[in-house]
Amino acid sequence: MSVTVKWGASGPILQKPGVCPSCGQPFACELSLSGCWCSTLSLTDDDRAQLRARFDGCLCPACLTQFAVVRHP
């Protein structure tokens, strides 16, 4: 697994390059000291369980945001 580190305003950001299992587009999963960007989306534990069962790995921001909007308009 390849992980790179970049520096943001609040400190280090870890980036793990990957491909979205939903749309197939490349993206970088990012984790900072404040957490992962995806933790800011309104998803229930059931939503997260459905996503884990359906997909292998992280979804890109566009796909995960679309899922959250469809489930919780």
Coordinates of N, CA and C in Angstrom, one line a residue:
M1 N 0.8 -1.2 0.0 CA 0.0 0.0 0.0 C 0.9 1.2 0.0
S2 N 0.6 2.2 -0.9 CA 1.4 3.4 -1.0 C 0.6 4.5 -0.3
V3 N 1.3 5.2 0.6 CA 0.7 6.3 1.3 C 1.7 7.5 1.2
T4 N 1.2 8.7 0.9 CA 2.0 9.9 0.8 C 1.5 10.8 1.9
V5 N 2.4 11.7 2.3 CA 2.0 12.7 3.3 C 2.2 14.1 2.6
K6 N 1.2 14.9 2.8 CA 1.2 16.4 2.4 C 0.9 17.2 3.6
W7 N 1.3 18.4 3.6 CA 1.0 19.3 4.7 C -0.1 20.3 4.4
G8 N -1.1 20.3 5.3 CA -2.2 21.3 5.1 C -2.1 22.3 6.2
A9 N -3.1 23.2 6.3 CA -3.1 24.3 7.3 C -3.1 23.7 8.7
S10 N -3.8 22.6 8.9 CA -3.9 22.0 10.2 C -2.9 20.9 10.5
G11 N -1.9 20.7 9.6 CA -0.9 19.7 9.9 C -0.9 18.6 8.8
P12 N -0.3 17.5 9.1 CA -0.1 16.5 8.0 C -1.4 15.8 7.5
I13 N -1.5 15.5 6.3 CA -2.6 14.8 5.7 C -2.0 13.6 5.0
L14 N -2.5 12.4 5.4 CA -2.1 11.2 4.7 C -3.0 10.9 3.5
Q15 N -2.4 10.6 2.4 CA -3.2 10.3 1.2 C -2.9 8.9 0.7
K16 N -3.9 8.1 0.5 CA -3.8 6.8 0.0 C -4.5 6.7 -1.4
P17 N -3.7 6.6 -2.5 CA -4.3 6.6 -3.8 C -5.1 5.3 -4.0
G18 N -6.2 5.5 -4.8 CA -7.0 4.3 -5.1 C -7.9 4.6 -6.2
V19 N -8.8 3.6 -6.4 CA -9.8 3.7 -7.5 C -11.2 3.5 -6.8
C20 N -12.1 4.3 -7.1 CA -13.4 4.2 -6.5 C -14.1 2.9 -7.0
P21 N -14.6 2.1 -6.1 CA -15.2 0.8 -6.6 C -16.6 1.0 -7.2
S22 N -17.1 2.2 -7.0 CA -18.4 2.5 -7.6 C -18.4 3.0 -9.0
C23 N -17.5 4.1 -9.3 CA -17.5 4.7 -10.6 C -16.2 4.4 -11.4
G24 N -15.2 3.8 -10.7 CA -13.9 3.5 -11.4 C -12.9 4.6 -11.5
Q25 N -13.2 5.8 -11.0 CA -12.3 6.9 -11.1 C -11.2 6.9 -10.1
P26 N -10.0 7.3 -10.4 CA -9.0 7.4 -9.4 C -9.2 8.5 -8.5
F27 N -8.8 8.4 -7.2 CA -8.9 9.4 -6.2 C -8.0 9.1 -5.1
A28 N -7.8 10.1 -4.2 CA -6.9 9.8 -3.0 C -7.8 9.9 -1.8
C29 N -7.8 8.9 -1.0 CA -8.5 8.9 0.3 C -7.5 9.7 1.2
E30 N -8.1 10.7 1.9 CA -7.3 11.6 2.7 C -7.7 11.5 4.2
L31 N -6.7 11.5 5.1 CA -6.9 11.4 6.5 C -6.0 12.5 7.2
S32 N -6.6 13.4 8.0 CA -5.8 14.4 8.7 C -6.1 14.2 10.2
L33 N -5.4 15.1 10.9 CA -5.6 15.1 12.4 C -7.0 15.3 12.8
S34 N -7.8 16.0 12.0 CA -9.2 16.2 12.3 C -10.1 15.1 11.8
G35 N -9.6 14.1 11.2 CA -10.3 12.9 10.7 C -10.4 12.9 9.2
C36 N -11.2 12.0 8.7 CA -11.4 11.8 7.3 C -12.6 12.7 6.8
W37 N -12.5 13.1 5.6 CA -13.5 14.0 5.0 C -14.9 13.3 5.1
C38 N -14.9 12.0 4.9 CA -16.2 11.3 4.8 C -16.9 11.3 6.2
S39 N -16.2 11.5 7.3 CA -16.9 11.5 8.5 C -17.8 12.8 8.7
T40 N -17.7 13.7 7.8 CA -18.6 14.9 7.9 C -19.9 14.7 7.2
L41 N -20.1 13.6 6.5 CA -21.3 13.3 5.8 C -22.3 12.6 6.8
S42 N -23.6 12.9 6.6 CA -24.6 12.3 7.4 C -25.0 10.9 6.9
L43 N -24.3 9.9 7.5 CA -24.6 8.5 7.2 C -24.9 7.8 8.5
T44 N -25.9 6.9 8.4 CA -26.2 6.1 9.6 C -25.3 4.9 9.7
D45 N -25.3 4.2 10.8 CA -24.5 3.0 10.9 C -25.0 1.9 9.9
D46 N -26.3 1.9 9.6 CA -26.9 1.0 8.6 C -26.4 1.4 7.2
D47 N -26.4 2.7 6.9 CA -25.8 3.2 5.6 C -24.4 2.7 5.4
R48 N -23.6 2.8 6.5 CA -22.2 2.4 6.4 C -22.1 0.9 6.2
A49 N -22.9 0.1 6.9 CA -22.9 -1.3 6.7 C -23.3 -1.7 5.3
Q50 N -24.3 -1.0 4.7 CA -24.7 -1.3 3.4 C -23.6 -1.0 2.4
L51 N -22.9 0.1 2.6 CA -21.8 0.4 1.7 C -20.6 -0.6 1.8
R52 N -20.3 -1.0 3.1 CA -19.3 -2.1 3.2 C -19.6 -3.4 2.6
A53 N -20.9 -3.8 2.6 CA -21.4 -5.0 2.0 C -21.4 -4.9 0.5
R54 N -21.6 -3.7 0.0 CA -21.7 -3.5 -1.5 C -20.4 -3.2 -2.2
F55 N -19.5 -2.5 -1.5 CA -18.2 -2.1 -2.1 C -17.0 -2.5 -1.3
D56 N -15.9 -2.7 -2.0 CA -14.7 -3.1 -1.4 C -13.8 -1.9 -1.4
G57 N -13.7 -1.2 -0.2 CA -12.8 0.0 -0.1 C -13.6 1.3 -0.1
C58 N -12.9 2.4 -0.1 CA -13.5 3.7 0.0 C -14.1 4.2 -1.3
L59 N -15.2 4.9 -1.2 CA -15.8 5.6 -2.4 C -15.2 6.9 -2.5
C60 N -15.1 7.4 -3.7 CA -14.6 8.8 -4.0 C -15.6 9.8 -3.4
P61 N -15.2 11.0 -3.2 CA -16.1 12.0 -2.7 C -17.4 12.2 -3.4
A62 N -17.4 12.2 -4.8 CA -18.6 12.4 -5.6 C -19.6 11.2 -5.3
C63 N -19.1 10.0 -5.4 CA -20.0 8.9 -5.2 C -20.6 8.8 -3.8
L64 N -19.7 9.0 -2.8 CA -20.2 8.9 -1.4 C -21.2 10.1 -1.1
T65 N -20.9 11.3 -1.6 CA -21.8 12.4 -1.4 C -23.1 12.1 -2.1
Q66 N -23.1 11.6 -3.3 CA -24.3 11.3 -4.0 C -25.1 10.2 -3.2
F67 N -24.5 9.2 -2.6 CA -25.2 8.2 -1.8 C -25.8 8.9 -0.6
A68 N -25.1 9.8 0.0 CA -25.6 10.5 1.2 C -26.8 11.4 0.9
V69 N -26.8 12.0 -0.3 CA -27.9 12.9 -0.7 C -29.1 12.1 -1.1
V70 N -28.9 11.0 -1.7 CA -30.1 10.1 -2.1 C -30.7 9.5 -0.9
R71 N -29.9 9.1 0.1 CA -30.4 8.5 1.3 C -31.0 9.5 2.3
H72 N -30.4 10.7 2.3 CA -30.8 11.7 3.3 C -31.0 13.0 2.7
P73 N -32.0 13.2 1.8 CA -32.1 14.5 1.1 C -32.4 15.7 2.0

